[in-house]
Short mmCIF file of C-alpha atoms in Angstrom, two decimals:
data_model
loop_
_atom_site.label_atom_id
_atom_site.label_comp_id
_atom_site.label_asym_id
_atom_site.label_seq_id
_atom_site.Cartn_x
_atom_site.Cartn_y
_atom_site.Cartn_z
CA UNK A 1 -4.54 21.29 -5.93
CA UNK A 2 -2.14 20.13 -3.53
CA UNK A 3 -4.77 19.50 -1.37
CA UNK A 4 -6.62 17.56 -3.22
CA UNK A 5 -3.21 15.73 -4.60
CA UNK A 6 -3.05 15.02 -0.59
CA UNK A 7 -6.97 13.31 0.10
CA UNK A 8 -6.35 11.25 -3.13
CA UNK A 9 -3.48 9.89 -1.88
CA UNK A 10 -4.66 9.29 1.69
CA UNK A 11 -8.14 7.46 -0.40
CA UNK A 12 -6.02 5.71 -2.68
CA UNK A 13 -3.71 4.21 0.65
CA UNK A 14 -6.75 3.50 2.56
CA UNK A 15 -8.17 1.36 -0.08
CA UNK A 16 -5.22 -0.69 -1.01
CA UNK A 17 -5.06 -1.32 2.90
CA UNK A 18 -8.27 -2.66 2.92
CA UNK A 19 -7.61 -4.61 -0.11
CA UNK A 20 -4.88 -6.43 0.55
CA UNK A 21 -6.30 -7.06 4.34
CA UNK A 22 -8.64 -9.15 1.87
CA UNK A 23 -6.87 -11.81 -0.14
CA UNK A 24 -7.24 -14.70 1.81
CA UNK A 25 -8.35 -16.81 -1.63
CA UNK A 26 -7.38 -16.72 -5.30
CA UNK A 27 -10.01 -18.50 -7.84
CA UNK A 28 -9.01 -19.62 -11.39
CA UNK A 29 -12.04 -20.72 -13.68
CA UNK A 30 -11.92 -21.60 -17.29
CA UNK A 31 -15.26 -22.12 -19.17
CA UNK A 32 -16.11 -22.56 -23.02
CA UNK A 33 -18.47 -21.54 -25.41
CA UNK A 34 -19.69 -22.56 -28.65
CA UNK A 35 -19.76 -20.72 -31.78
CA UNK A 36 -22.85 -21.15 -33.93
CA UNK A 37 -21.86 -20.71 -37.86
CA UNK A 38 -24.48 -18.10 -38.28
CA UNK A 39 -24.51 -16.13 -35.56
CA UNK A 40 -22.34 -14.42 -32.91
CA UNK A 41 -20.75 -15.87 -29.89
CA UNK A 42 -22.72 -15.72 -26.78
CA UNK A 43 -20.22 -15.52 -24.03
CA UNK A 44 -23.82 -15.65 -21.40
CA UNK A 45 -23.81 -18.81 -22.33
CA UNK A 46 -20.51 -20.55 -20.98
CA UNK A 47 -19.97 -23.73 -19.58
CA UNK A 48 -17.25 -24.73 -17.20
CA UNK A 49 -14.20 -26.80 -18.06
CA UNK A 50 -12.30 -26.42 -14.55
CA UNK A 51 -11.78 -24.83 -11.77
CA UNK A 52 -8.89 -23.84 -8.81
CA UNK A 53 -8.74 -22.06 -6.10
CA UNK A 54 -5.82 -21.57 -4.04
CA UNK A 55 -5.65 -20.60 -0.43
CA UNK A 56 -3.13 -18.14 1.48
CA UNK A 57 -2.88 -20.68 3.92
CA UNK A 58 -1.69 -23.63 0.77
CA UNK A 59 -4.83 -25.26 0.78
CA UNK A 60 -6.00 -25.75 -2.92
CA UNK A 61 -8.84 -27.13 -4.71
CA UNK A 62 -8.72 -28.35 -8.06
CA UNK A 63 -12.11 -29.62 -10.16
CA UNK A 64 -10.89 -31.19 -13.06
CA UNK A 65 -12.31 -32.19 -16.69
CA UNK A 66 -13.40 -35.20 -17.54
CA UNK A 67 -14.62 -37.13 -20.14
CA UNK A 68 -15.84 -40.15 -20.77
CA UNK A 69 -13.95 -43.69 -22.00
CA UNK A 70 -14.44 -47.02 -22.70
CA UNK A 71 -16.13 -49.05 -19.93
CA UNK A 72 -17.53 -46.38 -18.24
CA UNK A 73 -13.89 -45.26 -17.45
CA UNK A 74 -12.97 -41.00 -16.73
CA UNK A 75 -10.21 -40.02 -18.01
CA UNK A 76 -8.59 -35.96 -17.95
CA UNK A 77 -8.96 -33.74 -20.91
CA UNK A 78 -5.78 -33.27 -21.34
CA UNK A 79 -5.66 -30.29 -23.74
CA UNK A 80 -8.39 -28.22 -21.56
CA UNK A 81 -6.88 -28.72 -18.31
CA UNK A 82 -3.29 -27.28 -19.95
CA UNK A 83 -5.10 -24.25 -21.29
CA UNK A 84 -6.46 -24.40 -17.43
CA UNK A 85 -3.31 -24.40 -15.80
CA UNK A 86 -1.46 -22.10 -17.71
CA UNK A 87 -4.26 -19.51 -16.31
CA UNK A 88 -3.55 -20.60 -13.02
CA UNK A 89 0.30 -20.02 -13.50
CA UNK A 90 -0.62 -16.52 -15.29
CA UNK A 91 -3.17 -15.66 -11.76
CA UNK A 92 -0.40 -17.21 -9.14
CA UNK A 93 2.74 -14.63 -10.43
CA UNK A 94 0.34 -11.57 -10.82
CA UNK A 95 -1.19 -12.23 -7.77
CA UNK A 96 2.27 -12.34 -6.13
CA UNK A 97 3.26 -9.25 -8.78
CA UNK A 98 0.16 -7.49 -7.93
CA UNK A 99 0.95 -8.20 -4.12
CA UNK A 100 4.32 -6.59 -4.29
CA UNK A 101 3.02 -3.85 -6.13
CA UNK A 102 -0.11 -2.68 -3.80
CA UNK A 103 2.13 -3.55 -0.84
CA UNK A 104 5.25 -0.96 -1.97
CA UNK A 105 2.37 1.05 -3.13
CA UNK A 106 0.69 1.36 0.24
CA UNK A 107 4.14 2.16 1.94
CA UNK A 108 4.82 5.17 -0.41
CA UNK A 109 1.56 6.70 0.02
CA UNK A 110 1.92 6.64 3.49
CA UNK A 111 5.23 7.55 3.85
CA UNK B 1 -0.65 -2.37 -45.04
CA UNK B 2 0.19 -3.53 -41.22
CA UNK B 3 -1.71 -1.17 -38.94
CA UNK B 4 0.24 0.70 -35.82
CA UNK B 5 0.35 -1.02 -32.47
CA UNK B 6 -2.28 1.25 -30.99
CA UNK B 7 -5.01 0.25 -33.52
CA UNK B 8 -4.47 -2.99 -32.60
CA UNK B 9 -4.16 -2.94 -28.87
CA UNK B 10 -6.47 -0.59 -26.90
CA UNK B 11 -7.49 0.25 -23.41
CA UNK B 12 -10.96 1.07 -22.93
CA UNK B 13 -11.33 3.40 -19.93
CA UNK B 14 -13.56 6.58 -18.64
CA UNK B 15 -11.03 7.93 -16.72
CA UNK B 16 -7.19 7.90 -17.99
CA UNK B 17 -8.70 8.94 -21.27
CA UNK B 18 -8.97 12.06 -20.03
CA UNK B 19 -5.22 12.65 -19.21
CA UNK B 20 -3.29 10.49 -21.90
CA UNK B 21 -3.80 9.19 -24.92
CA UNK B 22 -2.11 6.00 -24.93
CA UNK B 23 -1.07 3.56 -21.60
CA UNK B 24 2.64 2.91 -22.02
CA UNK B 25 3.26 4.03 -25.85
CA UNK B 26 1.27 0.93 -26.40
CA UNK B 27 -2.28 0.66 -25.34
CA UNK B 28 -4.80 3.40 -27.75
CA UNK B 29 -6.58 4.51 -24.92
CA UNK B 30 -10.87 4.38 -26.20
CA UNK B 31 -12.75 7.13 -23.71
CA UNK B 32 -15.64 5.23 -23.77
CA UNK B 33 -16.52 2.50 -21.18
CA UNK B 34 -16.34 -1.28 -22.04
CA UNK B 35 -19.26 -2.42 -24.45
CA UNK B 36 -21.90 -4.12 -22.70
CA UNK B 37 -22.40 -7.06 -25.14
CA UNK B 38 -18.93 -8.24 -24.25
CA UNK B 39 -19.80 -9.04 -20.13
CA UNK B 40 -20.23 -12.42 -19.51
CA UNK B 41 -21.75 -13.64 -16.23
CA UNK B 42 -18.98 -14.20 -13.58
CA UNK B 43 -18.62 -14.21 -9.59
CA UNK B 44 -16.35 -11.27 -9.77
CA UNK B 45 -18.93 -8.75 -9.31
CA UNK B 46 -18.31 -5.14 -9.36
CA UNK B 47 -20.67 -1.86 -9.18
CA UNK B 48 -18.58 -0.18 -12.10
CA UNK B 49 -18.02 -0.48 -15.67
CA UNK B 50 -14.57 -1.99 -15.79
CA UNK B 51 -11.78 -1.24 -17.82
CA UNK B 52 -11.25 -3.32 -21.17
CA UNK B 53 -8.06 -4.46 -22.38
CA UNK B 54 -8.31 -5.23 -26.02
CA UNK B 55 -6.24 -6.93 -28.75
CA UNK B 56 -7.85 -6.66 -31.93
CA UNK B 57 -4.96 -8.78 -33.94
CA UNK B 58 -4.89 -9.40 -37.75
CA UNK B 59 -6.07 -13.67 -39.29
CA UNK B 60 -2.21 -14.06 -40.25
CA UNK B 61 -0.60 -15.43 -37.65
CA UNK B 62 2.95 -14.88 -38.17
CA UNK B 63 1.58 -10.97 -38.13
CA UNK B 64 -0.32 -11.49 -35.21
CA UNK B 65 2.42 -13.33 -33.55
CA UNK B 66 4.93 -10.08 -34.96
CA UNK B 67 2.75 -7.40 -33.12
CA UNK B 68 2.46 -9.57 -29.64
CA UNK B 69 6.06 -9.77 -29.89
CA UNK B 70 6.62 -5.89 -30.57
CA UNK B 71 4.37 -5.28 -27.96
CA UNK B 72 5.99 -7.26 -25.51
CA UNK B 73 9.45 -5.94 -26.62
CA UNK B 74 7.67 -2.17 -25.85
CA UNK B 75 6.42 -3.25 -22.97
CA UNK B 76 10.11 -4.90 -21.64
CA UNK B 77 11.45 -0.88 -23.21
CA UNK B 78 9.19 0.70 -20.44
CA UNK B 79 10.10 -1.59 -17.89
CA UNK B 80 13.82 -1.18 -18.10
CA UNK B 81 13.22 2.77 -18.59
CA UNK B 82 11.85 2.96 -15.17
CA UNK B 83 14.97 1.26 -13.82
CA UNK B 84 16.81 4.00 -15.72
CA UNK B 85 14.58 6.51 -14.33
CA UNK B 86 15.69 5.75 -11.18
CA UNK B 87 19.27 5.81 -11.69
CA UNK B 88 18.82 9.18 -13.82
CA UNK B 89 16.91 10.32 -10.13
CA UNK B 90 19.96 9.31 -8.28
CA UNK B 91 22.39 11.06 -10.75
CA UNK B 92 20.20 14.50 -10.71
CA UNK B 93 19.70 14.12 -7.10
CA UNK B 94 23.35 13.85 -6.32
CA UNK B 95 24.24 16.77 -9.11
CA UNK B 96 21.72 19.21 -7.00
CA UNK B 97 23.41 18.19 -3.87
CA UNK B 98 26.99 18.73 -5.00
CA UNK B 99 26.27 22.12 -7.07
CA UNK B 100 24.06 25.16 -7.18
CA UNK B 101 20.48 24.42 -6.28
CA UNK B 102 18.38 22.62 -9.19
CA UNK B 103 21.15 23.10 -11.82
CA UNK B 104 20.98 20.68 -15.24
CA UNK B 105 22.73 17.84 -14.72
CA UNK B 106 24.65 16.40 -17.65
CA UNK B 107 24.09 12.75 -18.61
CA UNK B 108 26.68 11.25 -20.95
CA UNK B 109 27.84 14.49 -21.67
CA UNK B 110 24.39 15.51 -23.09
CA UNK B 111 21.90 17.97 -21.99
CA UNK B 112 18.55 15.37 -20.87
CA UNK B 113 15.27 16.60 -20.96
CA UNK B 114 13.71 15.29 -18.53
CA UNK B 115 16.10 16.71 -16.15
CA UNK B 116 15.37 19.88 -17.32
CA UNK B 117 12.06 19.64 -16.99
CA UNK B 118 12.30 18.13 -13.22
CA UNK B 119 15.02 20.94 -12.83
CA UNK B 120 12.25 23.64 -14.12
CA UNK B 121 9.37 22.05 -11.97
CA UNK B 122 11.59 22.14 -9.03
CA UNK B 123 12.63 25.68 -9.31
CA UNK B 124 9.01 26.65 -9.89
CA UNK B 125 8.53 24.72 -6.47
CA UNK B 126 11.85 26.60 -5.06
CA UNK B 127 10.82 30.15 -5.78
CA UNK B 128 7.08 30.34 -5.23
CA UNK B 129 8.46 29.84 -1.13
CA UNK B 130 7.70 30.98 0.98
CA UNK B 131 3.63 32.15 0.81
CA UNK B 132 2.12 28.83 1.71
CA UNK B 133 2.78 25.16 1.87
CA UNK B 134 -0.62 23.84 0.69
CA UNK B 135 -2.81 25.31 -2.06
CA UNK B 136 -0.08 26.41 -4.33
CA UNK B 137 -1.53 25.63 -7.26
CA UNK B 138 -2.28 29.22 -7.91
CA UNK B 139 1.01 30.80 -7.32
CA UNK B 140 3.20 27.88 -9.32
CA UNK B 141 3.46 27.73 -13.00
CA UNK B 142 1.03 25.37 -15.24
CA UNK B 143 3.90 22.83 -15.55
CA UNK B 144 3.04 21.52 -11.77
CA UNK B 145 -0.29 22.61 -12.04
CA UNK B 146 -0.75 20.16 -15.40
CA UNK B 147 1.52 17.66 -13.43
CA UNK B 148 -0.66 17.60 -10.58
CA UNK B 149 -4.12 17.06 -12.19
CA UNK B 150 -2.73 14.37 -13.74
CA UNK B 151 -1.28 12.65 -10.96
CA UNK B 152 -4.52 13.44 -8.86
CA UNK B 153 -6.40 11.44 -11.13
CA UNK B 154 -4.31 8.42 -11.72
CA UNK B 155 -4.53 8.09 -7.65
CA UNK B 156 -7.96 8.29 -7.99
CA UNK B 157 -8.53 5.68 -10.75
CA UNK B 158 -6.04 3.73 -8.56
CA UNK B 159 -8.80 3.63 -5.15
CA UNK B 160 -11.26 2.76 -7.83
CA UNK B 161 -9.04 -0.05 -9.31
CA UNK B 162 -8.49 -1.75 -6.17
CA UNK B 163 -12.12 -2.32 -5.38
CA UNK B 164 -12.78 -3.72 -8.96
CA UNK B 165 -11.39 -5.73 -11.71
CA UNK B 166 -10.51 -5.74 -15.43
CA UNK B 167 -11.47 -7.66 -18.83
CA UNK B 168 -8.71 -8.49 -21.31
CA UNK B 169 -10.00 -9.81 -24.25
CA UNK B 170 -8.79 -10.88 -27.77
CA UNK B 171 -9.87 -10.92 -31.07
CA UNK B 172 -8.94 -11.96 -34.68
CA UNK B 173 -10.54 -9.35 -37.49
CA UNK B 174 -12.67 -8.26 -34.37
CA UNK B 175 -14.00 -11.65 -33.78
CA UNK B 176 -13.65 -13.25 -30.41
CA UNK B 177 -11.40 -15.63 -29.53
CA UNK B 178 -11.00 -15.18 -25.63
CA UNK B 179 -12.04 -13.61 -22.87
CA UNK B 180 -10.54 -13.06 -18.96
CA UNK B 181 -11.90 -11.29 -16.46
CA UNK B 182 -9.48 -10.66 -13.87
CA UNK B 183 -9.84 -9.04 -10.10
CA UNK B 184 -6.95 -7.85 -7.99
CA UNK B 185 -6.38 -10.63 -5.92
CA UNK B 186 -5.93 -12.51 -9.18
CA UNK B 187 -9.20 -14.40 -9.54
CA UNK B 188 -9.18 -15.02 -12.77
CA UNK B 189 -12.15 -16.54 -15.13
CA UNK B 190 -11.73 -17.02 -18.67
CA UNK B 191 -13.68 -17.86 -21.08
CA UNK B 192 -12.88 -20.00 -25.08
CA UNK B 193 -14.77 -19.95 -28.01
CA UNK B 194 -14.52 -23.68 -28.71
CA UNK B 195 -12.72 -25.54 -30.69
CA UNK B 196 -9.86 -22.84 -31.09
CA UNK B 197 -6.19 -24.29 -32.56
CA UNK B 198 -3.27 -23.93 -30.01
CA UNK B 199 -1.54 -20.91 -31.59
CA UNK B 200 -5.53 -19.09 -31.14
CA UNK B 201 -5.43 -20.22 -27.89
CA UNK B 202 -1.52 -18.80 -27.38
CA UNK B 203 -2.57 -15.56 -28.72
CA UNK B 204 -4.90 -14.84 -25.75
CA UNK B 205 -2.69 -15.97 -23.11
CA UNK B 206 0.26 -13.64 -24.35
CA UNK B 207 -2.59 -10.62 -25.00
CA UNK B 208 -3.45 -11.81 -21.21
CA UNK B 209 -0.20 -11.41 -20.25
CA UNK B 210 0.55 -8.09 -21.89
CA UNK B 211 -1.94 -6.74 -20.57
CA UNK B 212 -1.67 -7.61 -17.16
CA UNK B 213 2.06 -7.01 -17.11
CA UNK B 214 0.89 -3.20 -18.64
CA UNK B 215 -0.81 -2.94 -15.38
CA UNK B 216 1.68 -3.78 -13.07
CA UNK B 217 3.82 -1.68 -14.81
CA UNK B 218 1.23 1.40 -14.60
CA UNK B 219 1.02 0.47 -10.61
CA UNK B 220 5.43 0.52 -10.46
CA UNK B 221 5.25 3.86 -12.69
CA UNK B 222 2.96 5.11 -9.32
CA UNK B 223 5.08 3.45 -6.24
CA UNK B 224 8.29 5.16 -7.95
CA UNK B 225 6.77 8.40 -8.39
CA UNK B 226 5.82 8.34 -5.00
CA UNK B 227 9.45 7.41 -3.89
CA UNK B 228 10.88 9.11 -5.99
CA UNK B 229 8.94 12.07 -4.42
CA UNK B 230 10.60 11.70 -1.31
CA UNK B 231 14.04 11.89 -2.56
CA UNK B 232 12.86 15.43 -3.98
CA UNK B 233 11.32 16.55 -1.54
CA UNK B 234 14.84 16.48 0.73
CA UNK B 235 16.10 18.97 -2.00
CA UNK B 236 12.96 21.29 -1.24
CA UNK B 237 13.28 21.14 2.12
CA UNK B 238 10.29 23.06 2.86
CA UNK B 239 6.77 21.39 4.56
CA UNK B 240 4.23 19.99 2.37
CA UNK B 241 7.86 18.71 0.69
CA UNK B 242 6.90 15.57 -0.65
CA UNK B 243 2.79 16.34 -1.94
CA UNK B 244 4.73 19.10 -3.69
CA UNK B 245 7.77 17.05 -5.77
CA UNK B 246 4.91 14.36 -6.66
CA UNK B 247 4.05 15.78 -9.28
CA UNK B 248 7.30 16.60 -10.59
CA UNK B 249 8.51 13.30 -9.96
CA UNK B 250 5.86 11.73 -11.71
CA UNK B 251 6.38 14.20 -15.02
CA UNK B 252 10.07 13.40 -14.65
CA UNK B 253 9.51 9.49 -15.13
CA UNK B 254 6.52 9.94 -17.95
CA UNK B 255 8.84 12.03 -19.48
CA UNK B 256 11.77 8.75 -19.67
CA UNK B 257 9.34 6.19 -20.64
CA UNK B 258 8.49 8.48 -23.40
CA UNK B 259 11.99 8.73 -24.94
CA UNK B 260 13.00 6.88 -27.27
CA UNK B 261 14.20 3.54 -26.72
CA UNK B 262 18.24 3.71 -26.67
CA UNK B 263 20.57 0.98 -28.85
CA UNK B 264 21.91 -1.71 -26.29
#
């Protein structure tokens, strides 16, 4: 048992290692579906409302929604893009929890 | 009739199942993997059914909104219970060193029992020396045995976590409002139903939330045990030292997040 206690430990280290060798980008993408009154919601079918992605190095990349105005005009969906960016705020703190965690983690099990 | 937190929130998950029956006092753990029907296409690929975090809340929303809140005040419980698990540590640790070898300690004047428990593990650890360091699962009592197993598979479900990723999802009277799909470098991609109200669309993020802080907090619960381990294993002073107080040290801090929560 203590063996075994011992390899998972060592497999469990290794592949945090590897892991965290691999965040070099974070991607945040909200989408929508409609709901049909008469049947159930088919998530397959999704469509995109926007889209981040935030680099280690503080590069981002936002794609926004828009909708149409008057005279051919965009203008941001305002609603949308807050649900949007509330996901981003949840995904930037539990990367950065999730970070911490794997990066004690790794430390202990190697210890 | 308001149904328990557990019927409400639930972890769906092949593995854990098999060694607990809830994730934090809070999460109904479903031994079953994720249903298909649920996946939606998305860029986070994986090779593995992944776990399923699921809020099944009731149409009122002042009751949904009541068992999000309970849930989060559980979850905060756990949190600050593994703080106190590792001042309880420092207070056994520094009882052992000062008196006879894995006495109780006393804490507030009363008898704990957890630190009986880590006391008894330890002893069983103590007095199985000195026939070997490695392999002694045959020669020390079920407690460490039982410990052990457990541990041994959490690490395990750990390497598999880190290559994959997770669904949280939320429902009203088990229709779909939400649903996230989130890796471990925090991609995250979430899809609406459309045309949901603000307080629908509040629900998911705080079941999002929850469940991701329930995570974390499952990932601390492992780091600790792991330091924790090494604190013991300076009382043991024998080799294989720390491999062989893991398992006590993670009984130890199950054992505080499952008291109950004390008045502030």
């Amino acid at each position: 048992m203590a063996n075994g206690l011992e390899n998972a430990m060592r497999t469990a280290a290794d592949k945090i290692a590897h892991y965290v060798q691999d965040v070099a980008e974070m991607k945040v993408e909200t989408l929508y579906v409609r709901v049909g009154a008469d049947g159930p919601t088919d998530f397959c079918q999704a469509r995109p409302i926007a889209q981040t992605i935030v680099s280690l190095d503080g590069d981002s990349k936002v794609i926004l929604p828009l909708r149409e105005a008057e005279a051919g005009r965009f203008e941001v969906d305002a609603g949308l893009f807050d649900v949007h960016q509330r996901n981003v705020t949840t995904a930037i703190e539990y990367r950065a929890r999730m970070l911490n965690a794997l990066l004690s983690a790794l430390q202990s099990l190697r210890s | 009739m308001e149904r328990e937190p557990q019927g409400i929130f639930q972890f769906f998950d092949t593995t854990l199942a098999e060694i607990t029956p809830d994730v934090l006092g809070l999460w109904a753990m479903v031994p079953t993997p994720a249903p298909q029907a649920l996946a939606f296409g998305t860029t986070l690929e994986t090779t593995a059914q992944p776990p399923l975090w699921r809020a099944d809340l009731p149409a009122e929303p002042h009751i949904a909104k009541h068992h999000l809140a309970d849930a989060e005040t559980r979850l905060n419980t756990s949190q600050k219970a593994l703080a106190g698990a590792t001042r309880r540590l420092s207070v056994f640790i520094e009882a052992q060193r000062a008196g006879v070898a894995f006495g109780l300690p006393s804490v507030d004047g009363t008898r704990a029992r957890p630190e009986e428990a880590l006391a008894v593990l330890l002893r069983e650890v103590h007095e199985g020396r000195p026939p070997v360091s490695f392999g002694v699962g045959e020669w020390i009592g079920g407690g460490w045995e039982q410990a052990a197993q457990q541990l041994q598979a959490v690490l395990e479900r750990l390497g598999r976590l880190a290559a994959y990723y997770v669904w949280v999802e939320t429902r009203v009277q088990q229709e779909l409002l939400g649903q996230t799909a989130v890796g471990w470098t925090g991609d995250v991609k979430t899809v609406w139903r459309i045309g949901l109200s603000p307080e629908e669309v509040m629900l998911h993020q705080r079941t999002l939330a929850l469940a991701l802080q329930s995570r974390d907090t499952l990932l601390q619960t492992l780091v600790l045990a792991t330091q924790f381990a090494v604190k013991l294993s300076l009382l043991l002073s024998m080799p294989g030292g720390i491999i062989l107080a893991l398992p006590a040290a993670w009984k130890f801090i199950n054992q505080v997040l499952a008291e109950p929560a004390q008045p502030a």
